């Protein structure tokens, strides 16, 4: 009886599933028909024209109207966006936000512009006729789920598991990991050359340790669910945990490096090497030292590392937070808005000045004339001569912070010349580094090759007050440091290797032990034991009997330099055949001298 009920349920599930498929197919057909509606195309053409001069529907900030238009495009015109280039550019911008972020877009501010009215009209025109079929599909899917549930847990899965990595993360193949480990080894070599020791800190911190340190970027911190009294968050960088470590341990001086993963709820872009989980490689010098001596060494370390990794041409931009404060003051920015304006200026590497200017005026509350003054400064860059030019600015020189900032930059250029990095640096007034904790010199390295668009690959600066924020007596420990964006470096090097057709070895095996006849696998194992005892990296096939040709082909494909071949004749003579895999030359070697001969060949 139970079997009959189950059979009927299975039949009902099949019929209901077919109904759902037919409804979805009907919706898809309707969608295809609606996209070629003349009236819709006319209105999209008009919207495309209006988007020519703005980033979003309401101007320069995304709103609920952008979310509405985005949903419309996904439903009706996703595969036809190439007809309208400005609409396509807008769509790509909104697509960079995830669904949660799009749902959190704010309502538009009054007054409503003509573009908003066009968006409302086109969405209402096409979406109203689809409500009925959408509701019907939802109802029938619910019925299907209930029928599946009646069959028991084994068949009740409401949907298939979509196997994917979380947004902003990725898996790494053996080839990619071999490249990564090689890059990290070279970076550690540079850090150790400069006398650094290493530490580690927890991947999560108390939320209050991290908040208030990153300015506007604090919204990118990953919060963790309360697990029993402690409010925690994943670390955003390695610098704030380092400052907490110094304050907890009452450490007043250390030169340390730290290589570990950090987490940011950012809008990921794999093409630009921007992820939500990624490695940082930090080098920091903490302690009370003479001005600019530790700072210039950090710049030298960035230069050495990029040259060692052979990533191509690069430049290191320099600026000073005190100088920026003096510029803001000279431009009429209230002191309580310095950091907020700094966060906006920090976006100049991603957004043009008109967009940044609009943000400064509309969101940060500066008047247009003050914003224009800032624009005159941040458009300037050069070498040591820029220091002299700025000193001729009488208005700027009224502010002590600007005077001190220029004195520090002059000393930095002097030391840079001594350490032979002057040809790699640029004094750039648009560099701001949006994080709140910077107090002095700031720097950022960018790759300058035309075919590379990954943004900055290293950055850092001086942060003298961060440790004091964690100390009960507000005792400060001056610090300066740098961080390498290794994910972006990995992407650049990986693309370069692929372009050149270079194959990366994924193992370090030096010798493969092969057999020429059947039932000699125990002899292979005896040889392997001898090699492993001698610290030779070696392996064999895990099959008892395998063709010799297959074993030798594996050696060639894997890049293993040497192969030992054992046959019945070699066993009788107490010898093995040693084969050079690349040249295919073979020699007989006595087992007593095998390790010696292998090591001699590997040293060549």
PDB file of N, CA, C and O in Angstrom, residues 271 311-313 447-454 492 495-496 499:
ATOM      1  N   UNK A 271      39.031  40.757 -12.508  1.00  0.00           N
ATOM      2  CA  UNK A 271      39.902  41.293 -13.562  1.00  0.00           C
ATOM      3  C   UNK A 271      40.935  42.257 -12.983  1.00  0.00           C
ATOM      4  O   UNK A 271      42.048  42.365 -13.483  1.00  0.00           O
ATOM      5  N   UNK A 311      57.550  42.413 -12.284  1.00  0.00           N
ATOM      6  CA  UNK A 311      56.168  42.694 -12.680  1.00  0.00           C
ATOM      7  C   UNK A 311      56.072  43.750 -13.775  1.00  0.00           C
ATOM      8  O   UNK A 311      54.979  44.063 -14.248  1.00  0.00           O
ATOM      9  N   UNK A 312      57.195  44.318 -14.175  1.00  0.00           N
ATOM     10  CA  UNK A 312      57.172  45.358 -15.200  1.00  0.00           C
ATOM     11  C   UNK A 312      57.406  46.732 -14.615  1.00  0.00           C
ATOM     12  O   UNK A 312      57.662  46.889 -13.414  1.00  0.00           O
ATOM     13  N   UNK A 313      57.303  47.786 -15.443  1.00  0.00           N
ATOM     14  CA  UNK A 313      57.563  49.146 -14.962  1.00  0.00           C
ATOM     15  C   UNK A 313      56.552  49.575 -13.901  1.00  0.00           C
ATOM     16  O   UNK A 313      55.390  49.175 -13.935  1.00  0.00           O
ATOM     17  N   UNK A 447      51.591  49.819 -11.145  1.00  0.00           N
ATOM     18  CA  UNK A 447      52.236  49.321 -12.353  1.00  0.00           C
ATOM     19  C   UNK A 447      51.841  50.226 -13.512  1.00  0.00           C
ATOM     20  O   UNK A 447      50.679  50.595 -13.652  1.00  0.00           O
ATOM     21  N   UNK A 448      52.795  50.576 -14.353  1.00  0.00           N
ATOM     22  CA  UNK A 448      52.559  51.598 -15.375  1.00  0.00           C
ATOM     23  C   UNK A 448      52.503  51.056 -16.791  1.00  0.00           C
ATOM     24  O   UNK A 448      52.365  51.820 -17.737  1.00  0.00           O
ATOM     25  N   UNK A 449      52.598  49.743 -16.962  1.00  0.00           N
ATOM     26  CA  UNK A 449      52.500  49.169 -18.306  1.00  0.00           C
ATOM     27  C   UNK A 449      51.101  49.395 -18.866  1.00  0.00           C
ATOM     28  O   UNK A 449      50.112  49.326 -18.137  1.00  0.00           O
ATOM     29  N   UNK A 450      51.012  49.667 -20.175  1.00  0.00           N
ATOM     30  CA  UNK A 450      49.729  49.990 -20.805  1.00  0.00           C
ATOM     31  C   UNK A 450      48.726  48.849 -20.744  1.00  0.00           C
ATOM     32  O   UNK A 450      47.518  49.073 -20.714  1.00  0.00           O
ATOM     33  N   UNK A 451      49.217  47.603 -20.734  1.00  0.00           N
ATOM     34  CA  UNK A 451      48.298  46.462 -20.789  1.00  0.00           C
ATOM     35  C   UNK A 451      47.918  45.928 -19.421  1.00  0.00           C
ATOM     36  O   UNK A 451      47.340  44.856 -19.295  1.00  0.00           O
ATOM     37  N   UNK A 452      48.246  46.663 -18.362  1.00  0.00           N
ATOM     38  CA  UNK A 452      47.924  46.232 -17.001  1.00  0.00           C
ATOM     39  C   UNK A 452      47.016  47.265 -16.358  1.00  0.00           C
ATOM     40  O   UNK A 452      47.345  48.441 -16.298  1.00  0.00           O
ATOM     41  N   UNK A 453      45.861  46.812 -15.880  1.00  0.00           N
ATOM     42  CA  UNK A 453      44.915  47.735 -15.251  1.00  0.00           C
ATOM     43  C   UNK A 453      44.472  47.262 -13.892  1.00  0.00           C
ATOM     44  O   UNK A 453      43.279  47.214 -13.588  1.00  0.00           O
ATOM     45  N   UNK A 454      45.429  46.883 -13.038  1.00  0.00           N
ATOM     46  CA  UNK A 454      45.067  46.315 -11.739  1.00  0.00           C
ATOM     47  C   UNK A 454      45.080  47.334 -10.602  1.00  0.00           C
ATOM     48  O   UNK A 454      44.797  46.996  -9.463  1.00  0.00           O
ATOM     49  N   UNK A 492      48.859  39.538 -12.284  1.00  0.00           N
ATOM     50  CA  UNK A 492      49.753  40.062 -13.324  1.00  0.00           C
ATOM     51  C   UNK A 492      50.739  38.997 -13.776  1.00  0.00           C
ATOM     52  O   UNK A 492      50.934  38.773 -14.981  1.00  0.00           O
ATOM     53  N   UNK A 495      48.993  36.098 -15.703  1.00  0.00           N
ATOM     54  CA  UNK A 495      48.672  36.488 -17.077  1.00  0.00           C
ATOM     55  C   UNK A 495      49.929  36.517 -17.943  1.00  0.00           C
ATOM     56  O   UNK A 495      49.908  36.114 -19.113  1.00  0.00           O
ATOM     57  N   UNK A 496      51.020  36.973 -17.368  1.00  0.00           N
ATOM     58  CA  UNK A 496      52.286  37.035 -18.107  1.00  0.00           C
ATOM     59  C   UNK A 496      52.768  35.631 -18.497  1.00  0.00           C
ATOM     60  O   UNK A 496      53.186  35.399 -19.630  1.00  0.00           O
ATOM     61  N   UNK A 499      50.539  34.210 -21.194  1.00  0.00           N
ATOM     62  CA  UNK A 499      50.817  34.863 -22.474  1.00  0.00           C
ATOM     63  C   UNK A 499      52.087  34.308 -23.113  1.00  0.00           C
ATOM     64  O   UNK A 499      52.168  34.138 -24.327  1.00  0.00           O
TER      65      UNK A 499
END
